[in-house]
XYZ file of C-alpha atoms in Angstrom:
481
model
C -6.714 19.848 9.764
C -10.044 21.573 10.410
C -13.708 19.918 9.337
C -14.234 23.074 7.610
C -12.323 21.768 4.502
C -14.969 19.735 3.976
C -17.464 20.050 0.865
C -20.835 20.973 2.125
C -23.367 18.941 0.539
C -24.175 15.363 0.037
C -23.938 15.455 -3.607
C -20.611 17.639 -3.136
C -19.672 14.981 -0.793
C -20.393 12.319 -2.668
C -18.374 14.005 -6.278
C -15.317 14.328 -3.536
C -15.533 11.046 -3.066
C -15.736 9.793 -6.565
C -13.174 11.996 -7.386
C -10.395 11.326 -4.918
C -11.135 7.390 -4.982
C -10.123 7.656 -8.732
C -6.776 9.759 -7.630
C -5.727 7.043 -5.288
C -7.029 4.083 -7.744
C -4.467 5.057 -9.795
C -1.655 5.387 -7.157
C -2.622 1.725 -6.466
C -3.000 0.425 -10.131
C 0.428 1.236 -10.272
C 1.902 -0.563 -7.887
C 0.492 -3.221 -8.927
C 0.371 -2.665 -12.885
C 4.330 -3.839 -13.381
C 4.396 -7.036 -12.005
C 2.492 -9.209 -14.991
C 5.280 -6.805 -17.034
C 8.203 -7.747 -14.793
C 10.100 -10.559 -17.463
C 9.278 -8.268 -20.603
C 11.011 -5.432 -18.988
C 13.548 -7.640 -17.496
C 14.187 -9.242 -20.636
C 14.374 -5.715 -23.154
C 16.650 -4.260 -20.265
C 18.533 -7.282 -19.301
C 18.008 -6.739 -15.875
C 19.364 -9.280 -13.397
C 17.080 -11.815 -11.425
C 18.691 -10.307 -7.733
C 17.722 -6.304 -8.693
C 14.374 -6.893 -10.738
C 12.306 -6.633 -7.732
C 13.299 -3.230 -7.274
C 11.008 -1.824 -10.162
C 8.268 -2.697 -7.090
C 10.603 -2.278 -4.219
C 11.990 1.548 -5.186
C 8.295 2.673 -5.905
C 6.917 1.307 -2.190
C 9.968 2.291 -0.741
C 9.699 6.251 -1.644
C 5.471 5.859 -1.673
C 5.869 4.356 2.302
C 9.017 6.207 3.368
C 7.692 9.843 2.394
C 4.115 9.490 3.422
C 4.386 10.656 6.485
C 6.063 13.854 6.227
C 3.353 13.932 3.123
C 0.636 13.789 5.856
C 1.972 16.549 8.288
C 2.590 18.943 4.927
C -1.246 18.601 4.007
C -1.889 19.309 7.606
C 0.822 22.146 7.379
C -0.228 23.685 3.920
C -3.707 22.225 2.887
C -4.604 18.802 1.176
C -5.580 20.690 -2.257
C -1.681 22.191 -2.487
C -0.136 19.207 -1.924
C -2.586 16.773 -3.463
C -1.872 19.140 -6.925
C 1.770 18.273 -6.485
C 1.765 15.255 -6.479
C -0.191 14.545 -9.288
C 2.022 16.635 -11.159
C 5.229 14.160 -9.290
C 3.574 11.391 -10.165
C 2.922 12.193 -14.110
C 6.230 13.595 -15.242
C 7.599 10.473 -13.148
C 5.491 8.000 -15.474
C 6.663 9.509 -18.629
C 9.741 9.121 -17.525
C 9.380 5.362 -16.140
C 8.026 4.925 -19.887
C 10.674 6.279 -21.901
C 13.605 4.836 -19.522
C 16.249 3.387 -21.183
C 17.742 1.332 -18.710
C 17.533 -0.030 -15.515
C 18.921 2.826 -13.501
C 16.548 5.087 -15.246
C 14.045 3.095 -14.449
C 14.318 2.323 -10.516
C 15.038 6.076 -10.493
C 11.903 7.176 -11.994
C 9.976 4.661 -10.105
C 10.957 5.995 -6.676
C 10.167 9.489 -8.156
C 6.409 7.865 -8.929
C 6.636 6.643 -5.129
C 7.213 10.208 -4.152
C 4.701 11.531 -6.193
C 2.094 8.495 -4.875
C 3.185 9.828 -1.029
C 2.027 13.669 -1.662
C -1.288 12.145 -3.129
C -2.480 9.658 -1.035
C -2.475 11.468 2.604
C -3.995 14.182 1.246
C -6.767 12.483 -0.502
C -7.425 10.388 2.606
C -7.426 13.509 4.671
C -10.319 14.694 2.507
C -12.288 11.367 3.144
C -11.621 11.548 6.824
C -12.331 15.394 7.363
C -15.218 15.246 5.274
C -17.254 12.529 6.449
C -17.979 12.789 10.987
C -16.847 9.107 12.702
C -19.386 6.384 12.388
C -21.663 5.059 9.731
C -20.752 7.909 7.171
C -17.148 7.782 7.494
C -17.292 3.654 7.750
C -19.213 3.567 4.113
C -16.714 6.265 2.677
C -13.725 4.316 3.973
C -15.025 0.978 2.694
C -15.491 2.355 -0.823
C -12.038 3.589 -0.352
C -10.829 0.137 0.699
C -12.677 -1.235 -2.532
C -10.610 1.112 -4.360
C -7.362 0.203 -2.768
C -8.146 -3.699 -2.808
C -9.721 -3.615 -6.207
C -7.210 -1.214 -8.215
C -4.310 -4.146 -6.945
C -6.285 -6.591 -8.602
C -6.868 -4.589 -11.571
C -3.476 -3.572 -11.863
C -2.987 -7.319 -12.787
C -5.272 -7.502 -16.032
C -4.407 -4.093 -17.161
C -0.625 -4.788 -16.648
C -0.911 -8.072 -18.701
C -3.367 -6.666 -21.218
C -1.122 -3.216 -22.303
C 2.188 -5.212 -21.874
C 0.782 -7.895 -24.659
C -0.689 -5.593 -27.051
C 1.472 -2.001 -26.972
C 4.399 -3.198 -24.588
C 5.128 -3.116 -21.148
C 6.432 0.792 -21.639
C 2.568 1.333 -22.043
C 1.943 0.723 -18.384
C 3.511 4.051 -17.461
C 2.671 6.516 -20.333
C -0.700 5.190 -20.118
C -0.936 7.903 -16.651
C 0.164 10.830 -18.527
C -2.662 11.752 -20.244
C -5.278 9.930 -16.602
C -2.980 12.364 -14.652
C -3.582 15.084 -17.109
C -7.028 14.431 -15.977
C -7.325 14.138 -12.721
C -4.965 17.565 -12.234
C -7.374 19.560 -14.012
C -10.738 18.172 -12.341
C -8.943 18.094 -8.471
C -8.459 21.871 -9.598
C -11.931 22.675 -10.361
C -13.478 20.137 -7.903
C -11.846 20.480 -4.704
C -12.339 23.550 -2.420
C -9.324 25.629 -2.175
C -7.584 25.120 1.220
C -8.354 27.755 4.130
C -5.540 30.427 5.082
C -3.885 28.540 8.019
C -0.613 29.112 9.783
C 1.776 26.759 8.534
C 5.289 25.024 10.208
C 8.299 23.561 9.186
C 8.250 19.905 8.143
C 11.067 17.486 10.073
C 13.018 16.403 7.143
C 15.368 15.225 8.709
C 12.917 12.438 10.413
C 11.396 12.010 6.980
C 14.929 11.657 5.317
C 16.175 9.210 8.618
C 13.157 6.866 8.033
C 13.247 6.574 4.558
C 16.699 5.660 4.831
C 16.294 3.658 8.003
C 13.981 1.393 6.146
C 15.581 1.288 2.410
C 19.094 -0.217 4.259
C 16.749 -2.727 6.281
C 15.152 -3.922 2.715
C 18.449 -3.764 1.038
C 19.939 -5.862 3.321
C 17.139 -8.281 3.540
C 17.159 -8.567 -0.369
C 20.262 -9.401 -0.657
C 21.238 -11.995 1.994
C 18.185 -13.662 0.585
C 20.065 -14.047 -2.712
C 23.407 -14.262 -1.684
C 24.052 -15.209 1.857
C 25.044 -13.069 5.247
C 27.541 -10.856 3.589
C 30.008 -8.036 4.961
C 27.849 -5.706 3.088
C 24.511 -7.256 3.965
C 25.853 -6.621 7.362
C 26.574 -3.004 7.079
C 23.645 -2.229 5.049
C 21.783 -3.767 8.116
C 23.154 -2.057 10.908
C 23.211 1.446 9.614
C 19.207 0.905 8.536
C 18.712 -0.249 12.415
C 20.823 2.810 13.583
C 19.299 4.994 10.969
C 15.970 4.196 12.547
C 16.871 4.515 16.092
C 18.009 7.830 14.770
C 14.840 8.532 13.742
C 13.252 7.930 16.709
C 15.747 9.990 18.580
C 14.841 12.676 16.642
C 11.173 12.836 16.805
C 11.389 12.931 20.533
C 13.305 15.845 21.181
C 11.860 18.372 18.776
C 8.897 20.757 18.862
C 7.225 19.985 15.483
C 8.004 16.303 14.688
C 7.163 14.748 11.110
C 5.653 11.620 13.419
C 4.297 12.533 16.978
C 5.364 9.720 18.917
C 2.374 10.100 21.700
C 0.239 9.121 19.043
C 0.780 5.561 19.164
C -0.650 5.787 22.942
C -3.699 5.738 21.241
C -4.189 1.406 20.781
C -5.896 1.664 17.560
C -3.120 3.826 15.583
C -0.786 0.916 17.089
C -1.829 -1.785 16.434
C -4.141 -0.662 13.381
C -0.366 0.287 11.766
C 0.487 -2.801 12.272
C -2.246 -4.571 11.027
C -2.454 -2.379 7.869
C 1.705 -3.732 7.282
C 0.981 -7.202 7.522
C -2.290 -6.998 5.549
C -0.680 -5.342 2.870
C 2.550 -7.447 2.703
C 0.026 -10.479 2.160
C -1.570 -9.110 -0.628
C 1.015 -7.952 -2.689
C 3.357 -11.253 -1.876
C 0.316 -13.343 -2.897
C -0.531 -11.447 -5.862
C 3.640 -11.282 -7.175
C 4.059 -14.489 -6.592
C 1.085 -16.103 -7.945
C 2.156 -14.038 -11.439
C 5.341 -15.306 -11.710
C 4.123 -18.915 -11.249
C 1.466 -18.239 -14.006
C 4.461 -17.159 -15.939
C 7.191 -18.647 -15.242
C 5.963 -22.533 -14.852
C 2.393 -23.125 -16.499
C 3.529 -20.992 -19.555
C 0.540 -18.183 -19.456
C 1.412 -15.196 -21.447
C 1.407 -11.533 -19.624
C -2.189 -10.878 -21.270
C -3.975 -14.681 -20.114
C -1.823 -13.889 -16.785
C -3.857 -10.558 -16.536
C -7.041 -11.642 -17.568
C -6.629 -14.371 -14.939
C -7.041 -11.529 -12.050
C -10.482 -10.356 -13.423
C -12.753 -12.834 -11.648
C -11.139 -11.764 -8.519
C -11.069 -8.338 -8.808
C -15.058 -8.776 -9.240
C -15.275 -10.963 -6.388
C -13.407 -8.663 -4.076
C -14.926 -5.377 -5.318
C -18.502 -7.063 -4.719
C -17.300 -8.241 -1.157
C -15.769 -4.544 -0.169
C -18.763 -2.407 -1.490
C -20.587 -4.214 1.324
C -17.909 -3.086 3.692
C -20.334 -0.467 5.629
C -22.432 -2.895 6.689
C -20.532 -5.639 7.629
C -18.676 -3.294 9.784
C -21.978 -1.920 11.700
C -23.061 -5.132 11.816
C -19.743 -7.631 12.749
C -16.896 -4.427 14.024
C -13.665 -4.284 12.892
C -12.386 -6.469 15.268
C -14.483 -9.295 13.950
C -13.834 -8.888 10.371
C -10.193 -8.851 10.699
C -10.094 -12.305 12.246
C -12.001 -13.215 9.769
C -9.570 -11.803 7.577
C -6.904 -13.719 8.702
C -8.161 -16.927 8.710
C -9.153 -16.368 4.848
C -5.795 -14.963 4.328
C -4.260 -18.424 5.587
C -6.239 -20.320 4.636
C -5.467 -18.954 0.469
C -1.949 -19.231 1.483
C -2.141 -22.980 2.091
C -4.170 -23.433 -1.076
C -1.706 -21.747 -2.816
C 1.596 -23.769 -1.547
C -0.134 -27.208 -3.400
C 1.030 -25.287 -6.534
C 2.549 -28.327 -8.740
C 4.845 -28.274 -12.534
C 1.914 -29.489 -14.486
C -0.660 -27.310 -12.635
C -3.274 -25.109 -14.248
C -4.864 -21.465 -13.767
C -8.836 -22.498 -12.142
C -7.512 -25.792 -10.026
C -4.200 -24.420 -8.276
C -4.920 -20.580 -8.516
C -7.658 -19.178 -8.415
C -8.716 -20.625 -5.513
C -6.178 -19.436 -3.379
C -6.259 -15.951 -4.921
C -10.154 -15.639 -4.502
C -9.843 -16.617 -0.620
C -7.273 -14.816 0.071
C -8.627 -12.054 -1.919
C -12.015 -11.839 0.040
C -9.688 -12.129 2.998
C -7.764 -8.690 1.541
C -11.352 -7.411 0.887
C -12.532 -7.594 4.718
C -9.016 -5.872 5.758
C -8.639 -2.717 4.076
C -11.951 -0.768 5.547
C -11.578 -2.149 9.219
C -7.747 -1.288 9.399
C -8.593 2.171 8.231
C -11.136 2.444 10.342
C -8.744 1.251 13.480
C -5.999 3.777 12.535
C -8.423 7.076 11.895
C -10.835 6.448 15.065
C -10.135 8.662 17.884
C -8.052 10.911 16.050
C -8.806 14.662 15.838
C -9.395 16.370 12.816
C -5.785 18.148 12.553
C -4.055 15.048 13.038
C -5.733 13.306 10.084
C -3.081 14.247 7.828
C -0.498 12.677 10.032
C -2.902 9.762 10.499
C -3.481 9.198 6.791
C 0.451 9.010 6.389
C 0.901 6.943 9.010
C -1.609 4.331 7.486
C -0.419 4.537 4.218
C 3.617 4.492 5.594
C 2.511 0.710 6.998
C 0.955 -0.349 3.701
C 3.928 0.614 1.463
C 6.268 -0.973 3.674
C 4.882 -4.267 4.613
C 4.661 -4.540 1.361
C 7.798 -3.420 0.296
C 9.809 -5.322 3.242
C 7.494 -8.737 2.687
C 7.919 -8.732 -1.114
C 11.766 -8.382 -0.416
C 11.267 -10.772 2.581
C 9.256 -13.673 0.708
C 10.469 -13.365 -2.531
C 14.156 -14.211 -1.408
C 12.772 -17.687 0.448
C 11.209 -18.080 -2.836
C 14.109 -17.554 -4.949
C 16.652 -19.443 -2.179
C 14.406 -22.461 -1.963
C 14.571 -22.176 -6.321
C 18.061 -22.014 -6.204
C 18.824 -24.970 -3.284
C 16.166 -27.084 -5.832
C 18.369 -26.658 -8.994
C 18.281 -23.533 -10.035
C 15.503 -21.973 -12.886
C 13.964 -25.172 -13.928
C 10.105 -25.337 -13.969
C 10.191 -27.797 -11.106
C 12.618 -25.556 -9.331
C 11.074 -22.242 -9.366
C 7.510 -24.532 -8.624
C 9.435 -25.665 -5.668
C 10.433 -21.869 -4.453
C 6.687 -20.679 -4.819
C 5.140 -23.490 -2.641
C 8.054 -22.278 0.070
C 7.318 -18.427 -0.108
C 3.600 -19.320 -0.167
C 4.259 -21.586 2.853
C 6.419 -18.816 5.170
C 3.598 -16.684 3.954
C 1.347 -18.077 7.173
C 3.463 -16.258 9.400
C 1.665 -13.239 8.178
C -2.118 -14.167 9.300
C -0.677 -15.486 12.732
C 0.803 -12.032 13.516
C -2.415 -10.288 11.857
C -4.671 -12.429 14.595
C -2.070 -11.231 17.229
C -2.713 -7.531 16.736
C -6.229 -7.766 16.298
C -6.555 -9.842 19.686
C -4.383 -7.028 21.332
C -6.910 -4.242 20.044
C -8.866 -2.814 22.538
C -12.775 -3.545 22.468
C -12.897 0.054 23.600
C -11.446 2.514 21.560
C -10.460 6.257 22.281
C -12.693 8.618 21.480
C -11.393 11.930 22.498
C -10.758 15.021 20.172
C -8.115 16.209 21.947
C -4.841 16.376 19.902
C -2.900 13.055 20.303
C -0.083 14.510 22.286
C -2.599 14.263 25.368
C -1.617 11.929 27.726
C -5.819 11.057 28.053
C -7.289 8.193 26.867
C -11.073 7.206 26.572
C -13.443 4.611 24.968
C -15.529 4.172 21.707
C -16.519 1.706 20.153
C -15.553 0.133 16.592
């Protein structure tokens, strides 16, 4: 990717801007959307307690496993073409998700949505990072691009219990028809129309081995949480280990891999990856199971349940629209600590959840903490993972970033909300004081995720590369966060 895609102009810019942070608000509003919908849709569908996490699970699963071939094909053929086609993905797929009528439908037309969310979102980014040069400009486009990402999860919440309450939870998807409708015909107008480049081939076959690699791993992860080590937890295991050692195999010994593997020399796309996993497992684990507590045990309705996310979503829009300058002033090294320690410190707020508990005393506290926590992560973990990083390897960047998001959260969701549902079960089953008893656990293992965040972010670098030279180099130098 060359800087000459970029709109010339600061008001140009700054209608790019606008415009793409609405496109990926509403790849993020959907993730989160269906979770304050989750027991009306498994109720109409009579979908089981072990496969109802998949309506979240096959949708982060196709967004994270096809993002990074996503990101080489905008590199490849141009961030307009494929940014156009997936919108178009990702609206037939919603119509679909709305009309399903049952659950196999409905998983199905989720991970279409995923796919459809993996074509947008690298390509968008690319346009951020390509348009804006590295520094203060990029930093302030990337935090209002974190506010998007952090606030549209939040937001997902009271639109998801607002639509389900008053036109059903089918609303939630048809509702993106006619936005997507929108958005297709104003990216067409808006967006300059990609240069004439060369193009390659894309490594499917890497794409199609990772995907795979990582849908066994969650699979298996799912399932012994419900119901024990298993022969076929076992299998489903192993061949998602082998599938990504496979994967790995295969990105090494071809010319034009869908994931360079030299790229991870540079520290910050390490451990920035890794940060951006763990960040985004926290969130969405906090946010799922916080909902089905609301729910489940203090009796809120999907509406109060949604309406119950709106203070938070203020408070962590306000806190990430000031992302620029906390990152000039503090680095992203310093906010990200700080990030963790908010992070754990909601988490243990959140595990004092009790039967006879209520929304403003057991909550929202932990949510707002850990929200602000969320808030101070998104920016400086973009930040980490796009610094240093020429401009025709933002594509692969951008996918690479967005890959770590979708899966942490995927893989934690799977991850915490079997301890949850194991503790529920070893307490009695679905009683009120059961289910209390599996929140306060997944809350509790929920630590873990901080700790490792603090880990990486102790691990990154004070110096950071700077060079322009395409990541294959074997040369390294420093900049500054």
């Amino acid at each position: 990717m060359v800087s000459d895609q970029s709109i010339p102009g600061a008001k140009a810019s700054r209608v790019l801007l606008t415009l793409l942070c609405l496109a990926q608000f509403m790849l993020i509003l959907d993730v989160a959307v269906v979770a304050v919908a989750v027991p009306s849709m498994q109720s109409q569908l009579d979908i089981s307690a072990a496969n109802i996490q998949w309506v979240s699970t096959a949708y982060g699963l196709a967004f994270g496993g096809f993002l990074v071939a996503a990101g080489r094909a905008a590199d490849l053929f141009g961030p307009k073409r494929i940014l156009l086609a997936g919108l178009a993905i990702f609206t037939i797929a919603s119509g679909l998700c709305g009309l399903a009528p049952n659950e196999v439908v409905l998983f199905a037309a989720r991970a279409l949505q995923g796919f459809g969310a993996a074509l947008v979102s690298p390509a968008a980014l690319t346009l951020v990072t390509t348009s804006f040069g590295e520094g203060e400009e990029r930093n302030k486009a990337l935090g209002l691009w974190g506010a998007v990402s952090s606030g549209g999860a939040i937001a997902g919440q009271l639109l998801g219990g607002v639509l389900a309450d008053v036109a059903g939870w089918r609303s939630i998807f048809l509702i993106n028809v006619p936005i997507g409708i929108i958005v297709i015909i104003a990216v067409a107008r808006q967006v300059r129309k990609d240069p004439d480049r060369a193009t390659g081939r894309i490594d499917m076959a890497g794409a199609g081995l990772l995907t795979a690699g990582v849908v066994l791993l969650v699979t298996a992860v799912s399932q012994a949480a419900d119901h024990g080590v298993s022969p076929a937890v076992l299998v489903s295991g192993a061949l998602g280990v082998a599938m990504l050692v496979g994967f790995v195999v295969q990105e090494g010994r071809i010319d034009n891999p869908v994931v360079r593997l030299s790229m991870f020399r540079n520290p910050n796309v390490r451990y920035g990856n890794m940060i951006c996993m763990l960040t985004a497992g926290g969130a969405t684990v906090s946010v799922f199971l916080s909902t089905l507590y609301m729910q489940q045990v203090i009796g809120l309705s999907p509406m109060m349940a949604g309406i119950g996310f709106a203070p938070v979503t203020v408070l962590i829009l306000g806190v990430s629209m000031k992302m620029g300058p906390l990152v000039a002033k503090f680095g992203a090294r310093g906010l990200l600590l700080v990030s963790a320690v908010l992070f754990a410190v909601g988490s243990v707020l959140l595990s004092f959840v009790t039967v006879d508990g209520s929304y403003w005393t057991q909550v929202f506290p932990g949510l707002a903490i850990g929200g602000v926590g969320a808030a101070l992560s998104f920016a400086p973990s973009m930040i980490l993972c796009t610094t240093g990083v020429p401009d025709e390897e933002q594509g692969l960047a951008s996918g690479l970033l967005g890959t770590s998001q979708q899966i942490g959260a995927a893989l934690f969701l799977a991850i915490l909300s079997g301890v949850a549902a194991a503790a529920a079960a070893g307490a009695g089953g679905d009683t009120p004081e059961a289910l209390t008893e599996g929140f306060r656990a997944g809350f509790l293992w929920s630590l873990a995720i901080p700790v490792l965040i603090a880990v990486c972010v102790l691990a990154v670098p004070k110096q950071e590369p700077k060079t322009a030279e395409p990541l294959a180099a074997d040369e390294e130098a420093g900049q500054s966060v």
